[in-house]
XYZ file of C-alpha atoms in Angstrom:
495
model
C -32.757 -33.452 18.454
C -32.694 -31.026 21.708
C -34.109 -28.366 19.313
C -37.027 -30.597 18.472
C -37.180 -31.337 21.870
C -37.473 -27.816 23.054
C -39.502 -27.061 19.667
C -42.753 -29.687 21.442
C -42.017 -28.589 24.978
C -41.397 -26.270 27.528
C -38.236 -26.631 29.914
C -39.973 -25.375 32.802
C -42.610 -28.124 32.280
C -40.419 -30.815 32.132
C -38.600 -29.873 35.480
C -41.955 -29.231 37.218
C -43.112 -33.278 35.967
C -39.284 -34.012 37.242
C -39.597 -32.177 40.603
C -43.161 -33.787 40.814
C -41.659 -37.790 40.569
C -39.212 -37.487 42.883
C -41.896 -38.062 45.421
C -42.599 -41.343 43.773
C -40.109 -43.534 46.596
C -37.915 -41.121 47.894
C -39.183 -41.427 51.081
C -38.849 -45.334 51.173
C -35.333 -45.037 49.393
C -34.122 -42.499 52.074
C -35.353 -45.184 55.148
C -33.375 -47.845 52.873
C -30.275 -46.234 52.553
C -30.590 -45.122 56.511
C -30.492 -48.207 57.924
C -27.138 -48.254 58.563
C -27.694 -45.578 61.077
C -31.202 -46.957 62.307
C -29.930 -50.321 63.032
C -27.475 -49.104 65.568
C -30.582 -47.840 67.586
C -33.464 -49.625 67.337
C -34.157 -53.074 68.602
C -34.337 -55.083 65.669
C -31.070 -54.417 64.778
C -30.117 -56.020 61.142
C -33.719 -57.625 61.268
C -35.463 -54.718 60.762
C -34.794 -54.345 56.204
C -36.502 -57.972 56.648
C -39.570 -56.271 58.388
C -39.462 -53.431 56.256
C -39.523 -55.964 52.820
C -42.407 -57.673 54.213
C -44.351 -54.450 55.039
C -43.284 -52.864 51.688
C -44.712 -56.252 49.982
C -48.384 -55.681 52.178
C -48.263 -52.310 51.177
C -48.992 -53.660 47.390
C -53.019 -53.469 48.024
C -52.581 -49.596 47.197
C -52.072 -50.323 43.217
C -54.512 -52.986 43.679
C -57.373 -51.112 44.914
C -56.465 -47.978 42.598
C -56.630 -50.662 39.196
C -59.857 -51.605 40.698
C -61.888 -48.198 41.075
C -60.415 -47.616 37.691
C -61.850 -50.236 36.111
C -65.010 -49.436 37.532
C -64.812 -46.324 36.360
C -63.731 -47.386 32.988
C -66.447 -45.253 30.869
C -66.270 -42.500 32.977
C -63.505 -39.911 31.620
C -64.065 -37.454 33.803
C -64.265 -39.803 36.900
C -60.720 -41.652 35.803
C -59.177 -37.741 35.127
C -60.108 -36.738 38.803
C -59.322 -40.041 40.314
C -55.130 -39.499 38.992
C -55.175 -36.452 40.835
C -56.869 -37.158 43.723
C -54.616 -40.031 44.385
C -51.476 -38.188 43.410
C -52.473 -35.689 45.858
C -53.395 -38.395 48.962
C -49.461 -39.726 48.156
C -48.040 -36.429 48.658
C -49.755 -35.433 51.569
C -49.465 -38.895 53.032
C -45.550 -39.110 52.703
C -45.614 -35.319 53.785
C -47.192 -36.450 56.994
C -45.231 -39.635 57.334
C -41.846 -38.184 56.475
C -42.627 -35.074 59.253
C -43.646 -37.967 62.282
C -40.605 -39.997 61.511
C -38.296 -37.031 62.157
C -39.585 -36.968 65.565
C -40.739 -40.663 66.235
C -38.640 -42.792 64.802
C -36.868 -43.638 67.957
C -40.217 -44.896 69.783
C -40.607 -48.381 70.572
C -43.615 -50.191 72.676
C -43.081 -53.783 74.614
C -45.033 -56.174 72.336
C -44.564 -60.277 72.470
C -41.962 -60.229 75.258
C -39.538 -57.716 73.076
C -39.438 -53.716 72.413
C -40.624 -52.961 68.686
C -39.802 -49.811 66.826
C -43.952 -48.980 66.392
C -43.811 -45.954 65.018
C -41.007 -46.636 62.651
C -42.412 -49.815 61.593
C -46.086 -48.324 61.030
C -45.231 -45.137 59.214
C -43.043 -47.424 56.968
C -46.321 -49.160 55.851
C -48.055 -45.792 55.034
C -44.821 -45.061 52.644
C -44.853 -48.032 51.243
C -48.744 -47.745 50.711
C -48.411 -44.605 48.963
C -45.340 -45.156 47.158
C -46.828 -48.540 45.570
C -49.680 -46.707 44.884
C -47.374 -44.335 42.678
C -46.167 -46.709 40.582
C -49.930 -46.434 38.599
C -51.738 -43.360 39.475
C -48.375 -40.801 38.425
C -47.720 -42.981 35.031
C -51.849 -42.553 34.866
C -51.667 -38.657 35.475
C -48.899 -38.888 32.726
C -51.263 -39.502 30.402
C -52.800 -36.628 30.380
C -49.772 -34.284 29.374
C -47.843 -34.698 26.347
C -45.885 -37.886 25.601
C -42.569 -36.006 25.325
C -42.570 -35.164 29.102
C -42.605 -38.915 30.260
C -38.365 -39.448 30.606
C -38.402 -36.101 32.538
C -40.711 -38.035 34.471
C -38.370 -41.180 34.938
C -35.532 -38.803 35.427
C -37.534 -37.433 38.497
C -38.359 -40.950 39.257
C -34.242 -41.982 38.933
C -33.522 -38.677 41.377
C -35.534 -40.566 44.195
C -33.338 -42.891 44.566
C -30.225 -41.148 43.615
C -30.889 -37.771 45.894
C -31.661 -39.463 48.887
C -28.496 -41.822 48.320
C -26.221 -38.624 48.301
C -27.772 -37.054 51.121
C -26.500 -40.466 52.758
C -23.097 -40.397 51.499
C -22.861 -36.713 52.764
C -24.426 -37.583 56.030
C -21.831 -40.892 56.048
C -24.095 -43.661 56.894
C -22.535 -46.599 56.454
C -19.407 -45.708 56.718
C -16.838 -48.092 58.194
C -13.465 -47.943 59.652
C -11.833 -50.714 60.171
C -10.152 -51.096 63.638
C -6.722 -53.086 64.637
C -6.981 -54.589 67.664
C -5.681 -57.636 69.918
C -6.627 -59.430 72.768
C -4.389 -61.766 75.085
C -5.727 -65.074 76.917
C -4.006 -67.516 79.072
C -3.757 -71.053 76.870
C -1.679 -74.477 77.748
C 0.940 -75.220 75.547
C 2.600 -78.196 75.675
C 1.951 -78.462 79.937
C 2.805 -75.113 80.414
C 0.485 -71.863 80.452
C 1.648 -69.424 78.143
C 0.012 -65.817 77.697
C -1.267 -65.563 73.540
C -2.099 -62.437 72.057
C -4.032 -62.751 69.127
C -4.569 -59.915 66.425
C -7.626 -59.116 64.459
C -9.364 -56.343 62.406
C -13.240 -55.787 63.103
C -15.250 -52.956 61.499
C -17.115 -49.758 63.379
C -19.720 -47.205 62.583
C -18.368 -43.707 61.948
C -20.887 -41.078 63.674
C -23.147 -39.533 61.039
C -22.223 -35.770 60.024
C -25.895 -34.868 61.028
C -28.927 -36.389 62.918
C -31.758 -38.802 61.480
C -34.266 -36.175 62.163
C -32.651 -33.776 59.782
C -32.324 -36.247 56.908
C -36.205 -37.158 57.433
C -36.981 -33.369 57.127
C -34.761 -32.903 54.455
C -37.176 -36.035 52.705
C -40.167 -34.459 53.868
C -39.248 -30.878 52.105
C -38.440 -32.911 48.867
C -42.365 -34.259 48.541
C -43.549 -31.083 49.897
C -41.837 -29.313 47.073
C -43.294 -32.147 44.996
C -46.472 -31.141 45.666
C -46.359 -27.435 44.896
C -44.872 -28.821 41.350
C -47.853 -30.714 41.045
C -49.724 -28.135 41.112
C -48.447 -25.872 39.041
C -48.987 -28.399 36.547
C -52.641 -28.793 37.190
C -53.345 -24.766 37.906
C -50.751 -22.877 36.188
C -51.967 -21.856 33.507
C -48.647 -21.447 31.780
C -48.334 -25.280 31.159
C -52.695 -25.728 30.191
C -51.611 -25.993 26.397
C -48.979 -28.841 27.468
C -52.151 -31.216 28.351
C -52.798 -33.688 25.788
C -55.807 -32.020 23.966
C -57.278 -31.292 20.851
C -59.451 -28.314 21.039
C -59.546 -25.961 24.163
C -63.180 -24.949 25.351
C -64.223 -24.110 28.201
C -66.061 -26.289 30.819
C -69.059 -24.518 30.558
C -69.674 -24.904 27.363
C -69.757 -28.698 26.528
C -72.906 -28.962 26.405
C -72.963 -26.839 23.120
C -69.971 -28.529 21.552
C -72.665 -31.761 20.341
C -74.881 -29.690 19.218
C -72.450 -27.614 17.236
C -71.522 -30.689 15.097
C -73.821 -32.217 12.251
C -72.578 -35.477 11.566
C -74.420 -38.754 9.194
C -76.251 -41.609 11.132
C -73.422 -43.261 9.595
C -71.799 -42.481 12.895
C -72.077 -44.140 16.009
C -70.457 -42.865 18.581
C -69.357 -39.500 19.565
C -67.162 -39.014 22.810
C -65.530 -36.407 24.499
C -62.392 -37.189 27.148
C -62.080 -34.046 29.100
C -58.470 -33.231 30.465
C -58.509 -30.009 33.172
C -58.686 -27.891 30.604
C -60.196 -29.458 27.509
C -61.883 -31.937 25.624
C -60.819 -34.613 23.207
C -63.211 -35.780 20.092
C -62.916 -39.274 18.960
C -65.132 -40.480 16.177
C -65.477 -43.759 16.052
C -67.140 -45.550 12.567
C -69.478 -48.194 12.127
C -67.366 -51.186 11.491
C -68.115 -52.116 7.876
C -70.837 -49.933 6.200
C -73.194 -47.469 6.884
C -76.781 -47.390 7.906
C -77.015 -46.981 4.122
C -74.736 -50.436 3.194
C -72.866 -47.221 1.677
C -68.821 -46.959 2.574
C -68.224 -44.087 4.848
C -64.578 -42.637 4.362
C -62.799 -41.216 7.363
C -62.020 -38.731 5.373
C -66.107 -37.438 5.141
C -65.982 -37.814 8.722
C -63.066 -35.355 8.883
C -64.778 -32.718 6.083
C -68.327 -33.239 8.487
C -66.271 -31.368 12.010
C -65.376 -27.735 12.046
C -62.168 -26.760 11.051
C -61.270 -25.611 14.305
C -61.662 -28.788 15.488
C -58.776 -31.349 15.369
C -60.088 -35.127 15.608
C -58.871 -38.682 15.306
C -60.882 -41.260 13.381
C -60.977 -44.220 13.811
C -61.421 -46.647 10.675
C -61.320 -50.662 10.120
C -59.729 -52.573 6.932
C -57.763 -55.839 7.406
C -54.861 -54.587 7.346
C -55.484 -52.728 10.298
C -57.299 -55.503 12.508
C -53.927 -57.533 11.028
C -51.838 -54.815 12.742
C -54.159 -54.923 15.864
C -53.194 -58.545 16.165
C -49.502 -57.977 15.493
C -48.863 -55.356 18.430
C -51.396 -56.756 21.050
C -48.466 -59.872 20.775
C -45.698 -57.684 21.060
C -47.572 -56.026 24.090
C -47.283 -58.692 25.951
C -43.706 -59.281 25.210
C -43.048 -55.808 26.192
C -45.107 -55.747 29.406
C -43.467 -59.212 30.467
C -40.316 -57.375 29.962
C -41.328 -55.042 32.452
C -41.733 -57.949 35.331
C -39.072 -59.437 34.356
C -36.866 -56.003 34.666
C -38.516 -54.643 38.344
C -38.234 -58.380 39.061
C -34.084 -57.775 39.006
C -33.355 -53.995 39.293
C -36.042 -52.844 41.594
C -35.762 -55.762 44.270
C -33.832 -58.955 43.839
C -30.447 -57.726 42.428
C -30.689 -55.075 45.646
C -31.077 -57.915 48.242
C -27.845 -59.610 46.791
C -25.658 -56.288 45.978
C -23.375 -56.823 49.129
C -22.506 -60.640 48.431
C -21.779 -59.286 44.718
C -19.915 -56.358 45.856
C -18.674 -56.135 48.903
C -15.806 -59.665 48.640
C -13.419 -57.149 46.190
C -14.076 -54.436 49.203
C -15.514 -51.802 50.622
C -14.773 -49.073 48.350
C -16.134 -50.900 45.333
C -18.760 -51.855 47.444
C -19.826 -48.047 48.110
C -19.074 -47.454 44.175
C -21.448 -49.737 42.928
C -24.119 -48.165 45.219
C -23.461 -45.245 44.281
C -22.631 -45.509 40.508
C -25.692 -48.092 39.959
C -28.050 -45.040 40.923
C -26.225 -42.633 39.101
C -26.502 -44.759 36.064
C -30.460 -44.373 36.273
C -31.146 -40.987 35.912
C -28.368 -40.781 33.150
C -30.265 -43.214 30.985
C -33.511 -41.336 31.269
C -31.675 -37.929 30.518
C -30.460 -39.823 27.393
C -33.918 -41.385 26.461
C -35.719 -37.183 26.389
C -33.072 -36.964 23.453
C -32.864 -40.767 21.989
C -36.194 -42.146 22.572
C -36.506 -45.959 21.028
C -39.481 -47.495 20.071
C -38.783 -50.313 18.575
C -40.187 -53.639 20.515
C -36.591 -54.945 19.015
C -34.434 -52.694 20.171
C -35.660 -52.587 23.109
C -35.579 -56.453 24.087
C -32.218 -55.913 23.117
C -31.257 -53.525 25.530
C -33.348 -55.689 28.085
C -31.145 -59.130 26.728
C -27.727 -56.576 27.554
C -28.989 -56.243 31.213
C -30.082 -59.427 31.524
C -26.273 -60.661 30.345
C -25.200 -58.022 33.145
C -27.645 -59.354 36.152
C -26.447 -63.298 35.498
C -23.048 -61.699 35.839
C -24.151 -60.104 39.607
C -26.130 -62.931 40.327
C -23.386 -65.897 39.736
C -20.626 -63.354 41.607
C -23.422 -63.317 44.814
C -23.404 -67.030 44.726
C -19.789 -67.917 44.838
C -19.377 -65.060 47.296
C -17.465 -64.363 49.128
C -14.838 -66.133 46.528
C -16.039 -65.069 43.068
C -14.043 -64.712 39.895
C -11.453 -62.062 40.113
C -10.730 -61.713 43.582
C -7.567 -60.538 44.721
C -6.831 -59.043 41.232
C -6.810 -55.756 40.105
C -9.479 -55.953 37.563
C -12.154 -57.411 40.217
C -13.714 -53.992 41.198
C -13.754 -52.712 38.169
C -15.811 -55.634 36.769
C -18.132 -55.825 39.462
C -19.114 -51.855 39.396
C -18.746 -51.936 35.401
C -21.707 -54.867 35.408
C -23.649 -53.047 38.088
C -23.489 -50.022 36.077
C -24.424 -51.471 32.781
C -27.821 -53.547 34.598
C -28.509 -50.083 36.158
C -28.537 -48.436 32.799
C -29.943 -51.630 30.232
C -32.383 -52.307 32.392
C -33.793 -48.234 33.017
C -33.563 -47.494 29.754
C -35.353 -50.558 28.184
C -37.889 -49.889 31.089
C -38.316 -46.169 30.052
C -38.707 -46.987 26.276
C -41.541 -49.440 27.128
C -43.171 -47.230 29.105
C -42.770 -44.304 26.239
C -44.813 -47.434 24.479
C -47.434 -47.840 26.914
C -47.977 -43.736 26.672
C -48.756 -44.165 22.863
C -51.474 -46.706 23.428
C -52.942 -45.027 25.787
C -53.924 -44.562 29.905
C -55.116 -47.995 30.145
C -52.333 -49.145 29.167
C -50.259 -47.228 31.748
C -52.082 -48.273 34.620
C -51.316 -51.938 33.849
C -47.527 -50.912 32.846
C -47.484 -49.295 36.508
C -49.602 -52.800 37.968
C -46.986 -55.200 36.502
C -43.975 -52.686 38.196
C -45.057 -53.605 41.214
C -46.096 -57.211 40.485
C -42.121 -57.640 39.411
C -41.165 -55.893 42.386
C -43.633 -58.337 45.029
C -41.887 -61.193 43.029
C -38.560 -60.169 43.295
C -38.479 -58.266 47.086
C -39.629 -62.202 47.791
C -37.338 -63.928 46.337
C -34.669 -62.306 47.685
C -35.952 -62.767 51.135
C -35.840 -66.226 50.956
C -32.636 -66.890 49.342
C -31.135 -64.148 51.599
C -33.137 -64.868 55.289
C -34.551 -67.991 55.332
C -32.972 -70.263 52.998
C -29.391 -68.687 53.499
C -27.430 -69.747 50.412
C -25.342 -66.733 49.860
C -22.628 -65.964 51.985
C -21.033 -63.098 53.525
C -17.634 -61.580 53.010
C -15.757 -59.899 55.621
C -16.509 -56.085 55.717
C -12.358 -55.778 56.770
């Protein structure tokens, strides 16, 4: 399977289209995983992931307004082509910007409303978010135009930005807690008489990070700068121009000619070229029934009328086919609802709620299941380059696995900070075991339907990468309700 792998693909290509998605939220996921450290210095305090939810949420116009100059410029091939790159480019230079300021701004703060506010943190966060939103459907979109094979190297670059910036954190040690003995004595009456009580408790302190918050935002911005040189190289190298999807390779100049060159019946309709950077794709579409003539046209004339150096799809219609149409526009939707419902729980919700599911059997399986959980996503889309799945079937099933897994999370968050297990030795293990098998169901059934998407086609993409984000809104939400305002879940002691 690596051989065939290898056999329709070139290595360097796939870690260029790795290198190039790992600018897809790594700037967001290093602020996340950061707050530990930013908290202790700006005014908000825990308040601020709350502001930064809602911002992130705002933020969601970017994939909005891309899916709408798409669709305007649905006929225009050329138009949507440029449009993917443009944008890509406008994320990458945005979150170089925003990433560079934040290394030497995020400290400022301006009296607004009676109270300091951390402006420039606060603002740049809302570019980030902008961009990275915006991600979610213009780099699936620019997929579209390379080969399908490359798309898990994709999600494996996409996995990375969460999981790099998460060990850059570990390294750096934010977050980390040390629990502190200590005791404090206080005059009390017992019984008529006043009696010094000393009374014993543990709290929990910040450990000072191993290096600053300005060299961890560099260290981000360097990751989408090097982003955008893999970019591109994929757009202007020309050692990965045969790795766009394409059937024939001419050159721009010469389109013009390439009608003219071709002497089809009347019998067809419609001739029309999608032009990638470097070449053009044919598609010859068929009058429905008949001919001009009431005479049957066979794809296969269609395929005897085009040169021989010239590879092209037909298109035909039979009931069998329109039957088929039917079929998989149903299991579309099944798939793409999939998709809501899996951003819904591993992109947002299950995030707001992994300390009341974690942190009651402590803090070392606590930092495990952070850890582990984004581990397990860039394992599953190594796996899926070698063991792609396809099937609508098998891949509700892997969804149904880490939906089993989430309930688990979820009921342990609500009967925090007592759930099942506690105070045994098998607790922790559970709890990062379930986190680890959500992670990795719920990736890998979100990889295969994208691998789906890619087969029908760019359209189909953009609303794979609208519907991430629509899960997302929903879920980012409805975690900040249950967690800030309505309160139900509660904590567990960090000691």
């Amino acid at each position: 399977m690596l051989q065939k792998v290898l056999m329709d693909s070139k290595v360097l290509v796939h870690l260029l289209v790795c290198i190039f998605a790992i600018s897809s939220w790594v700037d967001i996921n290093g602020m996340w995983v950061e707050l530990p450290i930013l908290v202790t210095h700006l005014p908000e305090k825990w308040t601020l992931p709350s502001y930064i939810t809602i911002i992130s949420q705002i933020a969601n116009i970017g994939p909005i307004i891309f899916v709408l100059i798409s669709l305007c410029l649905k006929r225009t091939h050329v138009k949507k082509l440029t449009l993917d790159k443009i944008t890509s480019y406008i994320i990458m230079i945005v979150g170089v910007a925003s990433t560079l300021l934040l290394a030497f701004f995020w400290e400022e703060t301006i009296f607004v409303d009676g109270a300091d506010r951390s402006f420039a943190l606060l603002a740049l966060s809302f570019f980030l978010s902008f961009v990275d939103c915006t991600s979610s459907v213009a780099y699936v979109a620019f997929m579209a135009s390379l080969k399908p094979v490359y798309l898990s190297s994709f999600f494996v670059g996409e996995g990375l930005s969460g999981l790099l910036p998460a060990l850059m954190a570990l390294g750096q040690g934010a977050g980390e807690i040390k629990c502190v003995n200590a005791s404090s004595t206080s005059e009390r009456n017992v019984s008529g008489n006043v009696v010094n009580v000393t009374d014993y408790y543990v709290y929990p302190t910040y450990l000072p990070p191993r290096f600053s918050v300005q060299l961890f935002f560099l260290l981000l911005c360097g990751m989408i700068f090097l982003s955008m040189v893999a970019f591109s190289l994929l757009n202007f190298w020309g050692y990965c121009k045969d790795q766009l999807v394409a059937v024939s390779t001419y050159n721009l100049e010469d389109s013009d000619n390439l009608r003219d060159s071709i002497d089809l019946e009347d019998d067809v309709k419609d001739l029309s070229f999608r032009k990638t950077s470097y070449s053009y794709e044919m598609t010859v579409s068929l009058e429905d029934e008949v001919g001009v003539n009431n005479q049957d046209f066979p794809a296969s004339q269609a395929k005897e009328k085009l040169p021989n150096h010239v590879e092209n799809k037909v298109v035909s219609d039979d009931s069998a086919e329109v039957e088929h149409q039917k079929t998989s526009k149903f299991v579309l939707f099944l798939l793409l609802l999939q998709i809501v419902i899996i951003n819904f729980l591993i992109t947002a919700f299950l995030l707001s709620i992994q300390v009341y599911s974690s942190l009651p059997y402590g803090i070392d399986t606590y930092n495990l299941v952070v850890t582990l959980s984004n581990i397990a996503n860039p394992v599953a889309c190594i796996i899926s380059v070698f063991l792609s799945i396809t099937s609508p079937w098998i891949i509700s099933l892997m969804t149904t696995c880490g939906l089993g897994c989430s309930a688990y999370i979820i009921a342990v968050a609500c009967l925090s900070p007592t759930p099942p297990l506690i105070g045994t030795s098998s607790g922790g293990p559970v709890a990062v075991a379930v986190w680890v098998g959500a992670s990795f169901f719920l990736t890998y059934a979100k990889i295969s339907v994208a691998g789906v998407m890619r087969q029908v086609g760019r359209h189909a993409l953009i609303v794979y990468g609208a519907l991430t984000q629509t899960g997302a809104l929903l879920g980012a939400v409805t975690g900040f309700v249950l967690v800030n305002e309505v309160k139900v879940l509660k904590d567990a002691s960090w000691c």
